[in-house]
Amino acid sequence: MSFANTMALESTGAATGGSGMLIILVYVAIFAVLYFIMLRPQRKEQKQKAQLLAQLAVGDSVRTTGGFIGTVIDIDDESSTVIVEFGNNKNCRIPMVKEAIVEVEKPEDAVKDNTKEEKSK
């Protein structure tokens, strides 16, 4: 490369210094959009699940990640496990971690739903 070509490249590089700042701003904007689209809703969902598991009580009807539906009969907060009884057979009791619970239905909610159905008939 000649001296003239080197000087020409340096002068165009100095002129495009402002575009480097523009690229940084574009990356910041993309990261902000991704945060509000992906990360923020995920954190909100995690808080809701933690609140759901904190309100878990004996006698609640639960659905697990495996799709099993049962009733909570014991909660051990130290080891974060729950013993769930499945089906009408009282001998089917399985200990599992709290994180395996996806959905919780309180007994009061089930009574309210049944009374609404009876009134509509």
Coordinates of N, CA and C in Angstrom, one line a residue:
M1 N 0.8 -1.2 0.0 CA 0.0 0.0 0.0 C 0.9 1.2 0.0
S2 N 0.4 2.2 -0.7 CA 1.2 3.4 -0.8 C 0.8 4.4 0.4
F3 N 1.5 5.4 0.5 CA 1.3 6.4 1.6 C -0.1 7.1 1.3
A4 N -0.4 7.3 0.1 CA -1.6 8.0 -0.2 C -2.9 7.2 0.1
N5 N -2.7 5.9 -0.2 CA -3.9 5.0 0.1 C -4.1 4.9 1.6
T6 N -3.0 4.8 2.4 CA -3.1 4.7 3.8 C -3.7 6.0 4.4
M7 N -3.3 7.1 3.9 CA -3.9 8.4 4.3 C -5.4 8.4 4.0
A8 N -5.8 7.9 2.8 CA -7.2 8.0 2.4 C -8.0 7.1 3.3
L9 N -7.5 5.9 3.7 CA -8.2 5.0 4.6 C -8.3 5.6 6.0
E10 N -7.3 6.2 6.5 CA -7.4 6.9 7.8 C -8.4 8.0 7.8
S11 N -8.4 8.7 6.7 CA -9.4 9.9 6.7 C -10.8 9.4 6.7
T12 N -11.1 8.3 6.0 CA -12.5 7.8 5.9 C -12.8 7.1 7.3
G13 N -11.8 6.5 7.9 CA -12.1 6.0 9.3 C -12.4 7.0 10.3
A14 N -11.8 8.2 10.2 CA -12.0 9.3 11.1 C -13.4 9.8 10.9
A15 N -13.9 9.8 9.6 CA -15.2 10.3 9.3 C -16.3 9.4 9.8
T16 N -16.0 8.1 9.9 CA -17.0 7.1 10.3 C -17.0 6.9 11.8
G17 N -16.3 7.7 12.6 CA -16.2 7.5 14.0 C -17.6 7.6 14.6
G18 N -18.5 8.5 14.1 CA -19.8 8.7 14.6 C -20.7 7.4 14.4
S19 N -20.4 6.7 13.3 CA -21.2 5.5 13.0 C -20.9 4.4 14.0
G20 N -19.7 4.4 14.5 CA -19.4 3.4 15.6 C -20.3 3.6 16.8
M21 N -20.5 4.8 17.1 CA -21.4 5.1 18.3 C -22.9 4.7 17.9
L22 N -23.2 4.9 16.7 CA -24.6 4.5 16.2 C -24.7 2.9 16.3
I23 N -23.7 2.2 16.0 CA -23.8 0.7 16.1 C -23.9 0.3 17.6
I24 N -23.2 1.0 18.5 CA -23.3 0.7 19.9 C -24.8 1.0 20.4
L25 N -25.3 2.1 19.9 CA -26.7 2.4 20.3 C -27.7 1.4 19.8
V26 N -27.5 0.9 18.6 CA -28.3 -0.2 18.0 C -28.3 -1.4 18.9
Y27 N -27.1 -1.8 19.3 CA -26.9 -3.0 20.1 C -27.6 -2.8 21.5
V28 N -27.5 -1.7 22.1 CA -28.2 -1.4 23.3 C -29.7 -1.5 23.1
A29 N -30.2 -0.9 22.1 CA -31.6 -1.0 21.8 C -32.1 -2.4 21.6
I30 N -31.4 -3.2 20.9 CA -31.7 -4.6 20.7 C -31.7 -5.4 22.0
F31 N -30.7 -5.1 22.9 CA -30.7 -5.8 24.2 C -31.9 -5.4 25.0
A32 N -32.3 -4.1 25.0 CA -33.4 -3.6 25.7 C -34.7 -4.3 25.3
V33 N -34.9 -4.4 24.0 CA -36.1 -5.1 23.4 C -36.1 -6.5 23.8
L34 N -35.0 -7.2 23.7 CA -34.9 -8.6 24.2 C -35.2 -8.8 25.6
Y35 N -34.8 -7.8 26.5 CA -35.0 -7.9 27.9 C -36.5 -7.8 28.2
F36 N -37.2 -6.9 27.5 CA -38.6 -6.7 27.8 C -39.5 -7.8 27.1
I37 N -39.0 -8.4 26.1 CA -39.8 -9.4 25.4 C -39.6 -10.8 26.1
M38 N -38.3 -11.1 26.5 CA -38.0 -12.5 26.9 C -37.7 -12.6 28.4
L39 N -36.9 -11.8 29.0 CA -36.4 -12.0 30.3 C -37.4 -11.5 31.4
R40 N -38.0 -10.4 31.1 CA -39.0 -9.8 32.1 C -40.2 -10.7 32.4
P41 N -40.8 -11.2 31.3 CA -42.0 -12.1 31.5 C -41.5 -13.4 32.2
Q42 N -40.3 -13.9 31.9 CA -39.9 -15.1 32.6 C -39.7 -14.9 34.1
R43 N -39.1 -13.8 34.5 CA -39.0 -13.5 35.9 C -40.3 -13.4 36.6
K44 N -41.3 -12.7 35.9 CA -42.6 -12.6 36.5 C -43.2 -14.0 36.7
E45 N -43.1 -14.9 35.7 CA -43.6 -16.2 35.9 C -42.9 -17.0 37.0
Q46 N -41.6 -16.8 37.2 CA -40.9 -17.4 38.3 C -41.4 -16.9 39.6
K47 N -41.7 -15.6 39.7 CA -42.2 -15.1 41.0 C -43.6 -15.6 41.3
Q48 N -44.4 -15.8 40.3 CA -45.8 -16.3 40.5 C -45.7 -17.8 40.9
K49 N -44.8 -18.6 40.4 CA -44.7 -20.0 40.8 C -44.1 -20.1 42.2
A50 N -43.2 -19.2 42.6 CA -42.7 -19.2 43.9 C -43.8 -18.9 44.9
Q51 N -44.6 -17.9 44.6 CA -45.7 -17.5 45.4 C -46.7 -18.7 45.5
L52 N -47.0 -19.4 44.4 CA -47.9 -20.5 44.4 C -47.4 -21.6 45.3
L53 N -46.1 -21.9 45.3 CA -45.6 -23.0 46.1 C -45.5 -22.6 47.5
A54 N -45.3 -21.3 47.8 CA -45.3 -20.8 49.2 C -46.6 -20.9 49.9
Q55 N -47.7 -20.8 49.1 CA -49.1 -20.9 49.7 C -49.6 -22.3 49.7
L56 N -48.8 -23.3 49.3 CA -49.2 -24.7 49.2 C -49.5 -25.2 50.6
A57 N -50.6 -25.9 50.8 CA -51.0 -26.4 52.1 C -51.5 -27.8 52.0
V58 N -51.6 -28.5 53.1 CA -52.1 -29.9 53.1 C -53.6 -29.9 52.7
G59 N -53.9 -30.8 51.9 CA -55.3 -30.9 51.4 C -55.5 -30.3 50.0
D60 N -54.5 -29.5 49.5 CA -54.7 -28.9 48.2 C -54.6 -30.0 47.1
S61 N -55.3 -29.8 46.1 CA -55.3 -30.6 44.9 C -54.2 -30.1 44.0
V62 N -53.3 -30.9 43.5 CA -52.1 -30.4 42.7 C -52.0 -31.2 41.4
R63 N -51.4 -30.6 40.4 CA -51.1 -31.3 39.1 C -49.6 -31.2 39.0
T64 N -48.9 -32.3 38.7 CA -47.5 -32.3 38.6 C -47.0 -32.2 37.1
T65 N -45.7 -32.0 37.0 CA -45.2 -31.9 35.6 C -45.4 -33.1 34.8
G66 N -45.6 -34.3 35.4 CA -45.9 -35.5 34.7 C -47.3 -35.6 34.3
G67 N -48.2 -34.7 34.8 CA -49.6 -34.8 34.4 C -50.4 -35.5 35.5
F68 N -49.8 -35.9 36.6 CA -50.6 -36.6 37.6 C -51.3 -35.6 38.5
I69 N -52.5 -36.0 38.9 CA -53.3 -35.1 39.8 C -53.5 -35.8 41.1
G70 N -53.2 -35.1 42.2 CA -53.3 -35.8 43.5 C -53.6 -34.7 44.6
T71 N -53.5 -35.2 45.8 CA -53.8 -34.4 47.0 C -52.6 -34.3 47.9
V72 N -52.2 -33.2 48.3 CA -51.0 -33.0 49.2 C -51.4 -33.5 50.6
I73 N -50.6 -34.4 51.2 CA -50.9 -35.0 52.5 C -49.8 -34.6 53.5
D74 N -48.6 -34.1 53.0 CA -47.6 -33.7 53.9 C -46.6 -32.8 53.2
I75 N -46.1 -31.8 53.9 CA -45.1 -30.9 53.3 C -43.9 -30.8 54.3
D76 N -42.7 -31.0 53.7 CA -41.5 -30.8 54.4 C -40.7 -29.6 53.9
D77 N -40.8 -28.5 54.6 CA -40.2 -27.3 54.1 C -38.6 -27.3 54.2
E78 N -38.0 -28.1 55.1 CA -36.6 -28.2 55.2 C -36.0 -28.8 53.9
S79 N -36.5 -29.9 53.4 CA -36.0 -30.6 52.2 C -36.7 -30.2 51.0
S80 N -37.7 -29.3 51.1 CA -38.5 -28.8 49.9 C -39.2 -30.0 49.2
T81 N -39.7 -30.9 50.0 CA -40.4 -32.0 49.4 C -41.9 -32.0 49.8
V82 N -42.7 -32.7 49.1 CA -44.1 -32.8 49.3 C -44.5 -34.3 49.1
I83 N -45.4 -34.8 50.0 CA -45.9 -36.1 49.7 C -47.3 -36.0 49.2
V84 N -47.5 -36.6 48.0 CA -48.8 -36.4 47.3 C -49.5 -37.8 47.2
E85 N -50.8 -37.8 47.4 CA -51.6 -39.0 47.3 C -52.3 -39.0 46.0
F86 N -52.2 -40.0 45.2 CA -52.8 -40.0 43.9 C -54.0 -41.0 43.9
G87 N -55.1 -40.6 43.2 CA -56.2 -41.4 43.0 C -57.0 -41.8 44.2
N88 N -58.0 -42.7 44.1 CA -58.8 -43.1 45.2 C -58.1 -44.1 46.1
N89 N -57.1 -44.8 45.6 CA -56.3 -45.7 46.3 C -55.4 -45.0 47.3
K90 N -55.7 -45.2 48.6 CA -55.0 -44.4 49.7 C -53.6 -44.9 49.9
N91 N -53.1 -46.0 49.1 CA -51.8 -46.5 49.3 C -50.8 -45.9 48.3
C92 N -51.2 -45.1 47.4 CA -50.4 -44.5 46.4 C -49.9 -43.2 46.9
R93 N -48.8 -43.1 47.6 CA -48.3 -41.9 48.1 C -46.9 -41.7 47.6
I94 N -46.6 -40.6 47.0 CA -45.3 -40.4 46.3 C -44.7 -39.1 46.8
P95 N -43.4 -39.2 47.4 CA -42.8 -37.9 47.7 C -42.2 -37.3 46.5
M96 N -42.2 -36.0 46.4 CA -41.7 -35.3 45.2 C -41.2 -33.9 45.6
V97 N -40.4 -33.3 44.8 CA -39.9 -31.9 45.1 C -41.1 -31.0 44.8
K98 N -41.0 -29.8 45.5 CA -42.1 -28.8 45.2 C -42.1 -28.3 43.8
E99 N -40.9 -28.2 43.2 CA -40.8 -27.6 41.9 C -41.5 -28.5 40.8
A100 N -41.8 -29.7 41.1 CA -42.5 -30.6 40.2 C -44.0 -30.3 40.1
I101 N -44.5 -29.4 41.0 CA -45.9 -29.0 41.0 C -46.1 -27.9 40.1
V102 N -47.1 -28.0 39.2 CA -47.4 -27.0 38.2 C -48.6 -26.2 38.5
E103 N -49.6 -26.8 39.1 CA -50.9 -26.2 39.3 C -51.4 -26.6 40.7
V104 N -52.0 -25.6 41.4 CA -52.6 -25.9 42.7 C -54.0 -25.4 42.7
E105 N -54.9 -26.3 43.2 CA -56.3 -25.9 43.4 C -56.7 -26.1 44.9
K106 N -57.1 -25.0 45.5 CA -57.4 -25.0 46.9 C -58.8 -25.7 47.0
P107 N -59.1 -26.4 48.1 CA -60.4 -27.0 48.3 C -61.5 -26.0 48.3
E108 N -61.3 -24.8 48.8 CA -62.3 -23.8 48.8 C -62.7 -23.4 47.4
D109 N -61.7 -23.4 46.5 CA -62.0 -23.0 45.1 C -62.9 -24.1 44.4
A110 N -62.6 -25.4 44.8 CA -63.4 -26.5 44.2 C -64.8 -26.4 44.6
V111 N -65.1 -26.0 45.9 CA -66.4 -25.9 46.4 C -67.2 -24.7 45.7
K112 N -66.5 -23.6 45.5 CA -67.1 -22.5 44.9 C -67.5 -22.8 43.4
D113 N -66.6 -23.6 42.7 CA -66.9 -24.0 41.3 C -68.1 -24.9 41.3
N114 N -68.2 -25.8 42.2 CA -69.4 -26.7 42.3 C -70.7 -26.0 42.5
T115 N -70.7 -25.0 43.4 CA -71.9 -24.3 43.7 C -72.3 -23.4 42.5
K116 N -71.3 -22.9 41.8 CA -71.7 -22.1 40.6 C -72.3 -23.0 39.5
E117 N -71.8 -24.2 39.4 CA -72.4 -25.2 38.4 C -73.8 -25.6 38.8
E118 N -74.0 -25.8 40.1 CA -75.3 -26.2 40.5 C -76.3 -25.1 40.3
K119 N -75.9 -23.9 40.6 CA -76.8 -22.7 40.4 C -77.2 -22.5 38.9
S120 N -76.3 -22.8 38.0 CA -76.5 -22.6 36.6 C -77.5 -23.7 36.0
K121 N -77.6 -24.8 36.7 CA -78.5 -25.9 36.2 C -79.9 -25.6 36.6

